[in-house]
GROMACS .gro file of C-alpha atoms in nm:
model
  150
    1MET     CA    1  -3.464  -4.418   2.359
    2ALA     CA    2  -3.212  -4.699   2.348
    3ASN     CA    3  -2.982  -4.489   2.130
    4MET     CA    4  -2.972  -4.215   2.391
    5ILE     CA    5  -2.884  -4.463   2.663
    6ALA     CA    6  -2.605  -4.610   2.446
    7LEU     CA    7  -2.470  -4.261   2.370
    8THR     CA    8  -2.476  -4.166   2.737
    9GLY     CA    9  -2.290  -4.488   2.825
   10CYS     CA   10  -2.026  -4.422   2.557
   11LEU     CA   11  -1.972  -4.068   2.681
   12ALA     CA   12  -1.943  -4.195   3.041
   13VAL     CA   13  -1.675  -4.449   2.937
   14ILE     CA   14  -1.484  -4.178   2.748
   15LEU     CA   15  -1.506  -3.939   3.045
   16ILE     CA   16  -1.383  -4.206   3.287
   17ALA     CA   17  -1.093  -4.292   3.053
   18LEU     CA   18  -0.997  -3.927   3.020
   19LEU     CA   19  -1.011  -3.864   3.395
   20LEU     CA   20  -0.863  -4.183   3.539
   21ALA     CA   21  -0.621  -4.300   3.270
   22PRO     CA   22  -0.516  -4.001   3.060
   23GLN     CA   23  -0.191  -4.166   2.938
   24THR     CA   24  -0.354  -4.466   2.770
   25PRO     CA   25  -0.373  -4.472   2.389
   26PHE     CA   26  -0.756  -4.475   2.404
   27ALA     CA   27  -0.765  -4.164   2.623
   28ARG     CA   28  -0.511  -3.983   2.402
   29LEU     CA   29  -0.718  -4.073   2.094
   30CYS     CA   30  -1.037  -3.948   2.259
   31HIS     CA   31  -0.865  -3.630   2.374
   32ARG     CA   32  -0.726  -3.561   2.028
   33GLN     CA   33  -1.060  -3.629   1.851
   34LEU     CA   34  -1.301  -3.480   2.105
   35VAL     CA   35  -1.100  -3.189   2.247
   36GLU     CA   36  -0.809  -3.082   2.026
   37ARG     CA   37  -0.974  -3.105   1.682
   38PRO     CA   38  -1.294  -2.918   1.781
   39ALA     CA   39  -1.088  -2.655   1.966
   40SER     CA   40  -0.869  -2.593   1.660
   41ALA     CA   41  -1.180  -2.575   1.439
   42LEU     CA   42  -1.344  -2.325   1.675
   43ALA     CA   43  -1.027  -2.116   1.685
   44LYS     CA   44  -1.064  -2.056   1.311
   45PHE     CA   45  -1.410  -1.903   1.357
   46ARG     CA   46  -1.450  -1.531   1.306
   47PRO     CA   47  -1.737  -1.312   1.430
   48HIS     CA   48  -1.916  -1.319   1.096
   49HIS     CA   49  -1.924  -1.701   1.108
   50ILE     CA   50  -2.104  -1.685   1.441
   51ILE     CA   51  -2.354  -1.432   1.305
   52TYR     CA   52  -2.424  -1.660   1.008
   53ALA     CA   53  -2.473  -1.955   1.243
   54VAL     CA   54  -2.712  -1.761   1.467
   55ILE     CA   55  -2.921  -1.668   1.164
   56LEU     CA   56  -2.897  -1.988   0.960
   57ILE     CA   57  -2.947  -2.254   1.231
   58PRO     CA   58  -3.306  -2.150   1.311
   59VAL     CA   59  -3.381  -2.126   0.939
   60MET     CA   60  -3.246  -2.475   0.880
   61LEU     CA   61  -3.420  -2.626   1.182
   62SER     CA   62  -3.761  -2.476   1.116
   63GLY     CA   63  -3.755  -2.511   0.739
   64GLY     CA   64  -4.072  -2.394   0.567
   65GLU     CA   65  -4.242  -2.274   0.886
   66PHE     CA   66  -3.983  -1.999   0.920
   67ILE     CA   67  -4.056  -1.880   0.566
   68ALA     CA   68  -4.430  -1.884   0.630
   69LEU     CA   69  -4.389  -1.707   0.963
   70LEU     CA   70  -4.163  -1.422   0.850
   71GLY     CA   71  -4.271  -1.395   0.490
   72PRO     CA   72  -4.077  -1.323   0.176
   73GLU     CA   73  -3.989  -0.967   0.278
   74PHE     CA   74  -3.755  -1.096   0.545
   75PHE     CA   75  -3.573  -1.319   0.301
   76ALA     CA   76  -3.547  -1.038   0.048
   77ALA     CA   77  -3.386  -0.819   0.316
   78TYR     CA   78  -3.164  -1.109   0.426
   79ALA     CA   79  -3.049  -1.170   0.068
   80MET     CA   80  -2.976  -0.800   0.028
   81GLU     CA   81  -2.770  -0.800   0.348
   82LEU     CA   82  -2.574  -1.102   0.233
   83ALA     CA   83  -2.512  -0.926  -0.099
   84ILE     CA   84  -2.368  -0.631   0.095
   85TYR     CA   85  -2.135  -0.868   0.284
   86VAL     CA   86  -2.025  -1.030  -0.042
   87ASP     CA   87  -1.961  -0.687  -0.194
   88ALA     CA   88  -1.757  -0.588   0.110
   89VAL     CA   89  -1.548  -0.904   0.081
   90ILE     CA   90  -1.491  -0.842  -0.291
   91VAL     CA   91  -1.386  -0.481  -0.227
   92SER     CA   92  -1.145  -0.583   0.050
   93VAL     CA   93  -0.991  -0.854  -0.169
   94LEU     CA   94  -0.951  -0.606  -0.455
   95ALA     CA   95  -0.796  -0.346  -0.223
   96SER     CA   96  -0.543  -0.591  -0.083
   97THR     CA   97  -0.464  -0.714  -0.434
   98ALA     CA   98  -0.413  -0.356  -0.554
   99ALA     CA   99  -0.179  -0.288  -0.262
  100SER     CA  100   0.019  -0.602  -0.341
  101ILE     CA  101   0.043  -0.510  -0.709
  102LYS     CA  102   0.152  -0.156  -0.620
  103ALA     CA  103   0.424  -0.287  -0.390
  104PHE     CA  104   0.538  -0.536  -0.654
  105ALA     CA  105   0.546  -0.266  -0.924
  106GLY     CA  106   0.746  -0.039  -0.691
  107SER     CA  107   1.005  -0.308  -0.629
  108ILE     CA  108   1.031  -0.383  -1.003
  109ARG     CA  109   1.062  -0.009  -1.079
  110GLN     CA  110   1.332   0.025  -0.812
  111ARG     CA  111   1.530  -0.266  -0.956
  112PHE     CA  112   1.495  -0.128  -1.309
  113ASN     CA  113   1.611   0.217  -1.197
  114ARG     CA  114   1.905   0.063  -1.014
  115LEU     CA  115   2.008  -0.134  -1.323
  116SER     CA  116   1.965   0.160  -1.561
  117SER     CA  117   2.153   0.406  -1.338
  118ARG     CA  118   2.468   0.195  -1.314
  119LYS     CA  119   2.761   0.357  -1.487
  120SER     CA  120   3.011   0.173  -1.695
  121ALA     CA  121   3.362   0.124  -1.562
  122ARG     CA  122   3.508   0.376  -1.811
  123THR     CA  123   3.279   0.665  -1.722
  124LYS     CA  124   3.462   0.946  -1.545
  125ARG     CA  125   3.312   1.153  -1.275
  126ALA     CA  126   3.237   1.511  -1.360
  127ALA     CA  127   3.479   1.750  -1.195
  128ARG     CA  128   3.324   1.969  -0.932
  129LYS     CA  129   3.327   2.337  -1.001
  130PRO     CA  130   3.497   2.538  -0.729
  131GLN     CA  131   3.248   2.748  -0.537
  132ARG     CA  132   3.329   3.110  -0.487
  133ASP     CA  133   3.317   3.259  -0.142
  134ARG     CA  134   2.987   3.414  -0.055
  135MET     CA  135   2.972   3.775   0.042
  136PRO     CA  136   2.830   3.853   0.385
  137ALA     CA  137   2.488   4.015   0.407
  138ASN     CA  138   2.650   4.318   0.564
  139TYR     CA  139   2.883   4.464   0.296
  140ASP     CA  140   3.037   4.716   0.534
  141GLU     CA  141   3.245   4.454   0.704
  142HIS     CA  142   3.485   4.220   0.545
  143VAL     CA  143   3.470   3.843   0.597
  144PRO     CA  144   3.694   3.745   0.889
  145ALA     CA  145   3.956   3.491   0.799
  146MET     CA  146   3.907   3.297   1.117
  147PRO     CA  147   3.630   3.321   1.374
  148MET     CA  148   3.757   3.442   1.707
  149ALA     CA  149   3.623   3.368   2.051
  150ALA     CA  150   3.521   3.667   2.261
   0.00000   0.00000   0.00000
C-alpha cells in the first residue's frame, strides 16, 4: 500500500512540474521520457501487433488457468493461425525480394545491352536505300505532283 502512495505522489509531482514549469530541465526530461518516447514507440505499432497484444496479454496474465479453461484445442488452433501469419510474412518477403531481384537484373541487362550496342568510332552508317514512289490505290488517276486546295 505504501508503494502505491509513493507512486501516486511521484506522478503528482511530475504532473505539477509539467503543468506549472514546462521549461525547467526536470519537466523537459519528464516530457521526453514519459510522453515523447512512448508516443514514438506506439507510432511504430501496426494492427497485427495490437491483435497479438489482445490475444497474448490475457494468456500471460492468467497463465495455466487459461490453458485449463480453453483446453489444448484452442492452442492448437492458435498455433495454426500463427503459422499462417508466419507463412504470409515469408511469402510477402519472398515476393518483394523477387521484385527487387527482377528490377536489379533488368537494370544490369539494360547496362549490358547499352555497352554491347555501342559502335566503334570507325563504323560507318549503312546508306539508306531510296524508296520508290508508291502507286495510288486507284490506278486510273495519276499521282498529282502537288496537292491543290479546292
